[in-house]
Tab-separated table of C-alpha atoms in Angstrom:
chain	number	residue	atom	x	y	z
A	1	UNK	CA	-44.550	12.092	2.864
A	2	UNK	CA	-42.938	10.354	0.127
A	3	UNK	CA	-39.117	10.973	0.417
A	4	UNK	CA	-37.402	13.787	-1.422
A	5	UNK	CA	-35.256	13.092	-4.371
A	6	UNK	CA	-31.063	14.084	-3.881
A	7	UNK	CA	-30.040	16.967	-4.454
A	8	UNK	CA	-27.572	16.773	-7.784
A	9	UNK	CA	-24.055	17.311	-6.787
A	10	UNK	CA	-22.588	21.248	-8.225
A	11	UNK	CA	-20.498	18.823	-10.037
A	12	UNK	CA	-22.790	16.672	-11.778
A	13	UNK	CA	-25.210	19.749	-12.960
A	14	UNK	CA	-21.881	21.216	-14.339
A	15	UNK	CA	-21.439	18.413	-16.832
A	16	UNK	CA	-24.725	18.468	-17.646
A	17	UNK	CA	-24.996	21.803	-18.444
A	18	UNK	CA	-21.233	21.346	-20.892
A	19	UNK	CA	-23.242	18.138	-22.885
A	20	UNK	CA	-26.083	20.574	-23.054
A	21	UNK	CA	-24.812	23.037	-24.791
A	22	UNK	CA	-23.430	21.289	-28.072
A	23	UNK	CA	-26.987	19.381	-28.402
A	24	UNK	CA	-28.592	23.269	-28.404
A	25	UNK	CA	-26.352	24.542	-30.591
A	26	UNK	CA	-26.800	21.048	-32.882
A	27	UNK	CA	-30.605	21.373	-32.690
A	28	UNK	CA	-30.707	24.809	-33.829
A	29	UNK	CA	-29.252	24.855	-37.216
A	30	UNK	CA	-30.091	21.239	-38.333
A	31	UNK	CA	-32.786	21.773	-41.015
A	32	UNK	CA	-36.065	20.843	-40.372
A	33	UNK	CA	-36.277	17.320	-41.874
A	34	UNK	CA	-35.192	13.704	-41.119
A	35	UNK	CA	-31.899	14.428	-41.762
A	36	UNK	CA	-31.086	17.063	-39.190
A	37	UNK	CA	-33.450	14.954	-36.692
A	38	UNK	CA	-30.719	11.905	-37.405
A	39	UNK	CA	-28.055	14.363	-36.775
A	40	UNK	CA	-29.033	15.584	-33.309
A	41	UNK	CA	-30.360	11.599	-32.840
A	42	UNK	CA	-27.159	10.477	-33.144
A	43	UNK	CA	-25.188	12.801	-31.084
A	44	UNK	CA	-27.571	12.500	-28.578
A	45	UNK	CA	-26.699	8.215	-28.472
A	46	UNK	CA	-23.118	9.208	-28.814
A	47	UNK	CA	-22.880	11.603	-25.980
A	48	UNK	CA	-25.111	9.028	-23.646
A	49	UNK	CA	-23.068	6.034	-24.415
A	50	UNK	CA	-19.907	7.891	-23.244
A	51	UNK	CA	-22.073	9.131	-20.414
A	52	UNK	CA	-23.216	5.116	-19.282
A	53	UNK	CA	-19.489	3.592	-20.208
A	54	UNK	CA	-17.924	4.574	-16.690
A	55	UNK	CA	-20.062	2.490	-14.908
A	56	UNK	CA	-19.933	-0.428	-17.074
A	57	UNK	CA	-16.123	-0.501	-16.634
A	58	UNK	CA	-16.500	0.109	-13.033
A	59	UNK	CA	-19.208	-3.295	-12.909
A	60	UNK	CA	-16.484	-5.480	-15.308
A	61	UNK	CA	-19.055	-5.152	-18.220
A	62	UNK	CA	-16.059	-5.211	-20.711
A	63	UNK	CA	-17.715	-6.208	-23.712
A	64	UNK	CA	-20.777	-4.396	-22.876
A	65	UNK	CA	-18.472	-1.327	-23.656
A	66	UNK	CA	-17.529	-2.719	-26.738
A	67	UNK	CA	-21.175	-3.496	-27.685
A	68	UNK	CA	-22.366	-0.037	-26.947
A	69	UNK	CA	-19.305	1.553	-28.551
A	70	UNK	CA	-19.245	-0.526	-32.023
A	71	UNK	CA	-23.240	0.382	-31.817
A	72	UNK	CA	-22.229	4.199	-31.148
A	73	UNK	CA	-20.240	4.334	-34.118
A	74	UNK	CA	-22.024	2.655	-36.502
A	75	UNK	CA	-25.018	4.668	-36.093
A	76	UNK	CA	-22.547	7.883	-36.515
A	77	UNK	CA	-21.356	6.164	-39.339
A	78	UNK	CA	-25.166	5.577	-41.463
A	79	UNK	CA	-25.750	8.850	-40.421
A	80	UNK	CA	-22.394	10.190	-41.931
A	81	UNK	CA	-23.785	8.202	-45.481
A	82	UNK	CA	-26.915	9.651	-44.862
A	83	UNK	CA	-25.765	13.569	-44.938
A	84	UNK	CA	-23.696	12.876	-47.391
A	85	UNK	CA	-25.955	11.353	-50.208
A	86	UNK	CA	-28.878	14.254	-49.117
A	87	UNK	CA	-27.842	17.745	-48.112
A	88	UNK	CA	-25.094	18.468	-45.869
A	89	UNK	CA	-25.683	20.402	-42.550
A	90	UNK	CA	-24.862	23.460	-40.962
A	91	UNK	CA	-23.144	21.277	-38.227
A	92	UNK	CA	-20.828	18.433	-39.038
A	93	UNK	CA	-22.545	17.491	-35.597
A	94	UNK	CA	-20.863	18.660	-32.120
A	95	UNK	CA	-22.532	16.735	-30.028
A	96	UNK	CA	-21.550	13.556	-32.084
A	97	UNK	CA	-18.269	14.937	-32.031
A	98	UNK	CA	-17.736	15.514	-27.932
A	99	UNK	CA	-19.264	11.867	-27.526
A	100	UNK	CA	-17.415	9.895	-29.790
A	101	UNK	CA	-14.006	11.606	-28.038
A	102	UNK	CA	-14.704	11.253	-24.487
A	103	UNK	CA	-15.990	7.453	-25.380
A	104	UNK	CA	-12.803	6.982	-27.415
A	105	UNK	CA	-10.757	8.246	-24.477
A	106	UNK	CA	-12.582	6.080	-21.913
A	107	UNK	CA	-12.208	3.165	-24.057
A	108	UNK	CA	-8.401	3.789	-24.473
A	109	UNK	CA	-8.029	4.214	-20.864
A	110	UNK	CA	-10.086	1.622	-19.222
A	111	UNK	CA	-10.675	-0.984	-22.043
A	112	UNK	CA	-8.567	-4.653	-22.123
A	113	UNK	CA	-6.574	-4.885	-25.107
A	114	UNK	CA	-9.056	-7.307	-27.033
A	115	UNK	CA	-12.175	-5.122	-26.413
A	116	UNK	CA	-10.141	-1.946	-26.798
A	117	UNK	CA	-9.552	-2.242	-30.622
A	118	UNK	CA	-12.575	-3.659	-31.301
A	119	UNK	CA	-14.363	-0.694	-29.757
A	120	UNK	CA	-11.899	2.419	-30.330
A	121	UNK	CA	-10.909	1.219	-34.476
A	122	UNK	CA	-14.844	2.104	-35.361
A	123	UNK	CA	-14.944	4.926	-32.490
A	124	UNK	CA	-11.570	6.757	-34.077
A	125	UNK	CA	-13.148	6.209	-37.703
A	126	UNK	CA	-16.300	7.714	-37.227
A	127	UNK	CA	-14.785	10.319	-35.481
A	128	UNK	CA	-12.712	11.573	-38.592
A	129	UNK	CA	-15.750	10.969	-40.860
A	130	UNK	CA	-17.529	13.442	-39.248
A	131	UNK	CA	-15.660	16.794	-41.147
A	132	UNK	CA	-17.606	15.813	-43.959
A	133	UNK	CA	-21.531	16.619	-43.025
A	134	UNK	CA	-20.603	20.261	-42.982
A	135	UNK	CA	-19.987	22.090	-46.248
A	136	UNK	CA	-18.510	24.890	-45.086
A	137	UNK	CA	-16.958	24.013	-41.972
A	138	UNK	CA	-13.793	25.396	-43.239
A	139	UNK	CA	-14.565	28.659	-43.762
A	140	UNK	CA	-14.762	29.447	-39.947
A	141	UNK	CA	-12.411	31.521	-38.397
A	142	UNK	CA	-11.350	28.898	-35.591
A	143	UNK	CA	-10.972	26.439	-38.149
A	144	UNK	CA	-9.563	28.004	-41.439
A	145	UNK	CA	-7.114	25.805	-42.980
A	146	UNK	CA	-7.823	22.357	-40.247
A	147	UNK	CA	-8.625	20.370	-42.576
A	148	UNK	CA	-7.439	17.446	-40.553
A	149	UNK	CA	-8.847	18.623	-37.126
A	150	UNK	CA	-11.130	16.212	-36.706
A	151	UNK	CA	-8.206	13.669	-37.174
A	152	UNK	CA	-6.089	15.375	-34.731
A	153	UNK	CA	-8.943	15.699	-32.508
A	154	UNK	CA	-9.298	11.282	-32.405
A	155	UNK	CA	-5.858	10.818	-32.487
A	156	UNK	CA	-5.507	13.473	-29.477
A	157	UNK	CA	-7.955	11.975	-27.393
A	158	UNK	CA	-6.774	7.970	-27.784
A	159	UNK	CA	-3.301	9.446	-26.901
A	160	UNK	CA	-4.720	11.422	-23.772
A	161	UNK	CA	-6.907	7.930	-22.939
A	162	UNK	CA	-3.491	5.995	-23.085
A	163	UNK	CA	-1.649	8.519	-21.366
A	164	UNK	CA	-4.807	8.147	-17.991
A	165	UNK	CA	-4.350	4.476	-18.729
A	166	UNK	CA	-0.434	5.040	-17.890
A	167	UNK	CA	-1.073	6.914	-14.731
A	168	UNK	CA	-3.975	4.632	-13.372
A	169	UNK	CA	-1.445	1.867	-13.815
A	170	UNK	CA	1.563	3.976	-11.971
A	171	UNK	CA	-0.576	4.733	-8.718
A	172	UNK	CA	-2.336	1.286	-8.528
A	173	UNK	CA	1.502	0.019	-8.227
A	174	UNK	CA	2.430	2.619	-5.703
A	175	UNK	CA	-0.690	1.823	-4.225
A	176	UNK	CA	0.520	-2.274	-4.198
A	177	UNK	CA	3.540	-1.393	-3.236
A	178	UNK	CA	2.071	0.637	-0.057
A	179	UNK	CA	0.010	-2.622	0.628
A	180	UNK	CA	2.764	-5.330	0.097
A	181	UNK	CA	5.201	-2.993	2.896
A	182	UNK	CA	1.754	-2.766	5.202
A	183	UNK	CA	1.832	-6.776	4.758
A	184	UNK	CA	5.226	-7.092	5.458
A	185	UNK	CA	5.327	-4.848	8.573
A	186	UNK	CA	2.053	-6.813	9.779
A	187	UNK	CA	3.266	-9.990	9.055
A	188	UNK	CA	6.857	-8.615	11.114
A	189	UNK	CA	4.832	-6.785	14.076
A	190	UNK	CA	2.701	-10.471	14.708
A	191	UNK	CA	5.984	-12.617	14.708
A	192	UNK	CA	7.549	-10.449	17.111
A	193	UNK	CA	5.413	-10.121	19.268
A	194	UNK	CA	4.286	-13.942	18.801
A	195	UNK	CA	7.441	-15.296	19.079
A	196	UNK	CA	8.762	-13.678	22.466
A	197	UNK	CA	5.120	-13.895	24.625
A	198	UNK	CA	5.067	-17.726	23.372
A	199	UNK	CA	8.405	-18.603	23.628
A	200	UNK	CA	8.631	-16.856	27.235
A	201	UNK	CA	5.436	-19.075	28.268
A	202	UNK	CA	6.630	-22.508	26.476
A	203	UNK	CA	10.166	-22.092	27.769
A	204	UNK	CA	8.986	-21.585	31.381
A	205	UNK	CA	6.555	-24.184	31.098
A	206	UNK	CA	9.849	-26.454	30.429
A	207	UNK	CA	11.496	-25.572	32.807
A	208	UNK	CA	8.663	-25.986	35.301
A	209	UNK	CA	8.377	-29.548	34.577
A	210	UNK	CA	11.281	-30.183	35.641
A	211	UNK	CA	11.263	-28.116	38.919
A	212	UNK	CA	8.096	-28.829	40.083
A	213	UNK	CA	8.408	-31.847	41.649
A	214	UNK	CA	12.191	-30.293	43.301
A	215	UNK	CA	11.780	-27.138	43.987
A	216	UNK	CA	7.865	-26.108	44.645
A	217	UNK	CA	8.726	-22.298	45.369
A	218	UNK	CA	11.133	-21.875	41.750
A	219	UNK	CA	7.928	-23.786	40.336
A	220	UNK	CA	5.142	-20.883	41.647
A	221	UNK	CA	7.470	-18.731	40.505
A	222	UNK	CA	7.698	-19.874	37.227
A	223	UNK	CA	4.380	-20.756	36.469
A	224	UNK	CA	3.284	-16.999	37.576
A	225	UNK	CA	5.621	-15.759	35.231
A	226	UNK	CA	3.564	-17.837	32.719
A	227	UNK	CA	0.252	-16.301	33.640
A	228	UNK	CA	1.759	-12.889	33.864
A	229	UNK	CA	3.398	-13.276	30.127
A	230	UNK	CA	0.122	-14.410	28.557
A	231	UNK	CA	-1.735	-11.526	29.608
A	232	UNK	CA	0.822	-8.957	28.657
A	233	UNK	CA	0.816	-11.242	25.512
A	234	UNK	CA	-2.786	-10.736	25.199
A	235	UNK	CA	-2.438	-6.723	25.861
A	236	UNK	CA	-0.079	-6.451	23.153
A	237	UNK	CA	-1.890	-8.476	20.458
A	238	UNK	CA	-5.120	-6.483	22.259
A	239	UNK	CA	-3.117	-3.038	21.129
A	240	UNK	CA	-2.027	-4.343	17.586
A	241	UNK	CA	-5.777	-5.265	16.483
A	242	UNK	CA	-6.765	-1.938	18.237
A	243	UNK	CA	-4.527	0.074	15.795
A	244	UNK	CA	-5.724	-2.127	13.273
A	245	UNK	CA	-9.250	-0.893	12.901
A	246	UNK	CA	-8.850	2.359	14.121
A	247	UNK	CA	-7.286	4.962	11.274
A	248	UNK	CA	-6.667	8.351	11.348
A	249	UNK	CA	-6.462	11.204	14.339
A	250	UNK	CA	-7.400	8.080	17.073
A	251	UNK	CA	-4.757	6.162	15.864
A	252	UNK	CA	-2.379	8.996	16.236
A	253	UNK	CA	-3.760	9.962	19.133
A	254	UNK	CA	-3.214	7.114	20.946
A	255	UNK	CA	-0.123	7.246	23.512
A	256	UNK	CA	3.051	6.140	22.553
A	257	UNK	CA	5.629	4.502	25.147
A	258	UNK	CA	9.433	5.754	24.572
A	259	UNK	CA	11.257	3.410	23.102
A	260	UNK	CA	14.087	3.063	26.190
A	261	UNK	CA	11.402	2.373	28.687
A	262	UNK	CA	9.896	-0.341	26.446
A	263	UNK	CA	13.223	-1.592	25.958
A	264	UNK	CA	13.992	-1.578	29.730
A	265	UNK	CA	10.284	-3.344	30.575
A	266	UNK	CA	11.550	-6.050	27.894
A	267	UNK	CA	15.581	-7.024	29.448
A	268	UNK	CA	13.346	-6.168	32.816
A	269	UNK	CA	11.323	-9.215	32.481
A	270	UNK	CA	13.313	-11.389	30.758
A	271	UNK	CA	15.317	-13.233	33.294
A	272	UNK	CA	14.444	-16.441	34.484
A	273	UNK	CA	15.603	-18.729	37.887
A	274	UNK	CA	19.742	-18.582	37.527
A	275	UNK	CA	19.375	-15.781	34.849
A	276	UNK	CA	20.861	-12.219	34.813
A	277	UNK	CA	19.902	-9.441	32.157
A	278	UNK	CA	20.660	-5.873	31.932
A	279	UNK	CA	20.927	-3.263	29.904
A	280	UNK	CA	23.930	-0.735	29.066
A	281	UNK	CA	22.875	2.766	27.075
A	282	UNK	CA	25.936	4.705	26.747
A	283	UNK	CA	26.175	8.693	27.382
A	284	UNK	CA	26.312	9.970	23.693
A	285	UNK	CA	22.572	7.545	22.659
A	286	UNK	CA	19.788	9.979	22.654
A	287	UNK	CA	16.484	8.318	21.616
A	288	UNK	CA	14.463	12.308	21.455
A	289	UNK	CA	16.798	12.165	18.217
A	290	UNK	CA	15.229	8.972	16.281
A	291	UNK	CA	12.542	8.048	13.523
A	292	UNK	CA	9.811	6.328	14.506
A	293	UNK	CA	11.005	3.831	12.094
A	294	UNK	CA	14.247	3.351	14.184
A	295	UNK	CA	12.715	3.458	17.662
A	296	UNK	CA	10.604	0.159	16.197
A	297	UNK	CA	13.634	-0.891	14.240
A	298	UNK	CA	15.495	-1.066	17.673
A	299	UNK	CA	12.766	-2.435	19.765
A	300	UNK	CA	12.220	-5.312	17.465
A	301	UNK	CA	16.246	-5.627	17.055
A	302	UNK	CA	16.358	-6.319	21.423
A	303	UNK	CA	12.945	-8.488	21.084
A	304	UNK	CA	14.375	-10.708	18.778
A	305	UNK	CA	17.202	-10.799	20.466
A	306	UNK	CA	16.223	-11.655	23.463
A	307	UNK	CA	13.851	-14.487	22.252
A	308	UNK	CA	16.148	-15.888	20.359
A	309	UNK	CA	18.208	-16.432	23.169
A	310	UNK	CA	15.429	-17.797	24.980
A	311	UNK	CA	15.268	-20.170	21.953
A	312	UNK	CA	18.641	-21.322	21.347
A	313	UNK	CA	20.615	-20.521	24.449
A	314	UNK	CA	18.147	-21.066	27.376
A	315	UNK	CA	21.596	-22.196	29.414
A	316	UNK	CA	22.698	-19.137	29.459
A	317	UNK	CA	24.053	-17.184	32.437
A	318	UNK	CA	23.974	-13.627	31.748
A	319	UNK	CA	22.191	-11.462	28.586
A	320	UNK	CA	23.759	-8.440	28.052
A	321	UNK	CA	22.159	-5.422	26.123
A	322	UNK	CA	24.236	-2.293	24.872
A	323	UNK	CA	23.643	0.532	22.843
A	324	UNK	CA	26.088	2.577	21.815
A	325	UNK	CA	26.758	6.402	19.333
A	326	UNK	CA	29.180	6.520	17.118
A	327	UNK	CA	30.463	9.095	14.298
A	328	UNK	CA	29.349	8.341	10.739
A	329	UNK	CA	32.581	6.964	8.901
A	330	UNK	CA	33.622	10.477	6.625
A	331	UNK	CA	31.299	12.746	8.294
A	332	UNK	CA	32.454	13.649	12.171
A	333	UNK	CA	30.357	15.489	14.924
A	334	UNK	CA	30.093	18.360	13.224
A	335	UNK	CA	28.165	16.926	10.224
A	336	UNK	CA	25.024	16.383	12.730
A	337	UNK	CA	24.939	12.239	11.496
A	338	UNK	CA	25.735	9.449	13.547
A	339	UNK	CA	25.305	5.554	14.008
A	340	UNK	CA	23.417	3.733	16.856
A	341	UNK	CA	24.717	0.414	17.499
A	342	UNK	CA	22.745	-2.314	19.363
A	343	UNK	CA	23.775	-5.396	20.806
A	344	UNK	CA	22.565	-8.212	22.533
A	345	UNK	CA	25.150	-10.746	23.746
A	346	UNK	CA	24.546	-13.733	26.077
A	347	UNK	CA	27.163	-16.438	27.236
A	348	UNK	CA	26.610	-19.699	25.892
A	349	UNK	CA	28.448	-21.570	23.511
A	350	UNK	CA	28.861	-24.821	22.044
A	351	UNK	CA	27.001	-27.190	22.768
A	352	UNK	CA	24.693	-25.395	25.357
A	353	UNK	CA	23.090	-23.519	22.014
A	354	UNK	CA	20.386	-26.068	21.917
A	355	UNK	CA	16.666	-25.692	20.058
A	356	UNK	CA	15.077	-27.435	22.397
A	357	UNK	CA	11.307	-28.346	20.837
A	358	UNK	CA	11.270	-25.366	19.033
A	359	UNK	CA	11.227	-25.017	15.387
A	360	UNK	CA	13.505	-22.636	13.278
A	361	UNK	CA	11.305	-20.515	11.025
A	362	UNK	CA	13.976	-17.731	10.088
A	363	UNK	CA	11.375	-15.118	9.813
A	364	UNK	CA	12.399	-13.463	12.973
A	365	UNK	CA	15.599	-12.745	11.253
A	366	UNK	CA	14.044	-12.062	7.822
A	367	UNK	CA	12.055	-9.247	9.283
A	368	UNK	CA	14.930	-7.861	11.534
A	369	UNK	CA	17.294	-7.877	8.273
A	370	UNK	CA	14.787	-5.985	6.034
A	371	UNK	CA	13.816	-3.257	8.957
A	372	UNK	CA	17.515	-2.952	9.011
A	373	UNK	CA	18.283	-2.518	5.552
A	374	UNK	CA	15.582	-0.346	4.954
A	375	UNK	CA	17.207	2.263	7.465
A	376	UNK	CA	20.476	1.811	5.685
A	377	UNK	CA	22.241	-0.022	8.432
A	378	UNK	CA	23.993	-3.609	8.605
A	379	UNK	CA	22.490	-6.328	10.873
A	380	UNK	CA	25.336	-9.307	12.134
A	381	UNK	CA	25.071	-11.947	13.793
A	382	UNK	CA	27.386	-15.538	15.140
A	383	UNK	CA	29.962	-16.386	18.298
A	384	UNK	CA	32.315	-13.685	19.685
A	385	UNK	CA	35.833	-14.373	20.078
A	386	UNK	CA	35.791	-14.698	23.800
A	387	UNK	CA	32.929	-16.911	23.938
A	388	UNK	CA	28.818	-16.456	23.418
A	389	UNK	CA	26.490	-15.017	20.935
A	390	UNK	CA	26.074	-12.008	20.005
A	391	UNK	CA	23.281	-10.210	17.946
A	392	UNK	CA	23.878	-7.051	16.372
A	393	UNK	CA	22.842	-3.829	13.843
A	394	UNK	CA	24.548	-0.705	13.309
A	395	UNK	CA	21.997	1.853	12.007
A	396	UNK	CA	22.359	5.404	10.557
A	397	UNK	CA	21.027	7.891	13.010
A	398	UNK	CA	19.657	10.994	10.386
């Protein structure tokens, strides 16, 4: 069985039927000649141009537009002269009319600025032009005493077309500026994670060369803390791709970590031979109470942190990681607001703040700084009075 043709969507049948009517209502008071025949002809080409323009805009066909348009409008234009120098109609020619507006809109609201005057000058005109086929048109009840309604009409639907063109233009820059902070986020989310699975692994792999030959048991150590950071390096990137492709419910659906334990697994692991780490939440930090924005704000704040320090302070003794609530300045308990403050703080100083063979890139710190600013809090960073490095962001908590 040959297959069966689609069904035509409620949608499409509607329109149909709307375009339908005027070409009835042209075709039956037209006289019977060569005249009224050019009358409905016309209207007819009118009302398909308009009907074919969408999808040339939507294939680039620019000038095709303009082609079909200029052609649309000169025909209405002969057949304008043509009424006019024979016997004028019953109908100044509705069909005509509902084409040459919804083309003149499209034109106005998808049409470059070249092609756009070329097509919508002629459209406009032969829009107007068309109050003159009827010789009575006037005398109508709906349109007693519009003698310029057909000009309103053109100049009503080229404002409507530039108003569409407006709005098109307002959500495809929401719509860039959705995808620019999706890039952004991305392009923070894979330096993050990156930076502190690779610099873990190339920092131990240093510092096994060095021990290997000395001190075989610090050396197995090491190097399994290299295998076990690439695959939990793998995971992650493994989870980031996976949220990549999948959208909607799954990706919601998927579990979620709280933020604390995440941040515990990441001091947790961080140590290395002759290192200490921990981590200090005071009483009045509540992590139930944050933004998903914040909880990532935070757990990227410690990250960096911490890599950073694997970085540029790999001498150091002791890392030290402390969150602490405060009051927000002006408001008090009562006002339900409050600041989170995170720091990460490690001992070395001077000259044992080395880069070792690792190249500064400053994005680390160029994401951190825009998550923070785009919660409303202040990110800091440099030596502390009594010595060591600290690395830290007080954030609103609303």
């Amino acid at each position: 069985m040959p297959p069966s043709l689609p069904r035509p969507a409620p949608e499409a049948a509607a329109v149909a039927g709307v375009c339908a009517l005027p070409v009835v209502l042209d075709a039956g008071v037209v006289s019977r000649s060569g005249v009224g025949l050019a009358v409905v002809a016309s209207g007819v080409l009118a009302l398909g141009v308009a009907a074919a323009v969408p999808a040339a805009y939507r294939a680039g066909r620019q000038w095709t537009v303009c082609a079909l348009s200029v052609t649309a409008a000169a025909v209405s234009l002969l057949t304008t002269s043509l009424v006019e120098r024979t016997v004028l109609q019953r109908t100044p020619g509705w069909t005509e009319l509902l084409g040459l507006l919804v083309l003149l809109c499209l034109v106005c609201r998808y049409g470059r600025p070249l092609p756009l005057t070329v097509a919508a000058v002629p459209t406009a005109v032969a829009a107007m032009l068309l109050d003159g086929r009827a010789p009575a048109l006037s005398d109508l009840p709906l349109l007693d005493g519009a003698d310029r309604l057909f000009t309103l009409l053109a100049v009503g639907f080229a404002l409507l077309g530039g108003y569409l063109r407006t709005e098109d233009g307002r959500r495809r820059a929401a719509a860039d500026r959705v995808r620019q902070s999706e890039r952004l986020d991305l392009a923070r989310d894979l330096h993050d994670h990156v930076a502190h699975y690779v610099t873990a692994m190339v920092v131990q792999a240093q510092a096994g060369e060095h021990t290997a030959g000395r001190d075989a048991g610090t050396a197995r150590e090491l190097f399994s803390n290299i295998e076990r950071t690439g695959q939990e390096g793998l995971v992650a990137m493994g989870r980031m791709v996976r949220l990549l492709r999948e959208t909607g419910d799954r990706a919601a659906s998927a579990p979620v970590t709280p933020v604390l334990t995440t941040i515990e697994n990441l001091v947790h692991r961080f140590p290395t031979p002759g290192q200490h780490a921990w981590l200090d939440v005071a009483d009045g930090v509540d992590s139930a109470a944050w933004s998903p924005a914040l909880a990532k704000t935070v757990e990227r704040l410690v990250q960096e942190g911490l890599t950073n320090v694997r970085k540029h302070a790999r001498t150091a003794t002791t890392v030290h990681v402390l969150m602490e609530g405060g009051a927000e300045s002006g408001g008090g308990a009562e006002s339900g607001h409050g600041r989170l403050t995170v720091r990460v703080r490690d001992n070395a100083t001077g000259p044992q703040r080395v880069r070792g063979r690792f190249r500064h890139s400053g994005f680390g710190m160029i994401g951190l700084s825009e998550r923070v600013a785009e919660l409303g809090g202040e990110l800091t960073s440099g030596p502390m009075p009594e010595g060591g490095w600290e690395l830290a962001a007080s954030i609103p908590v609303k």
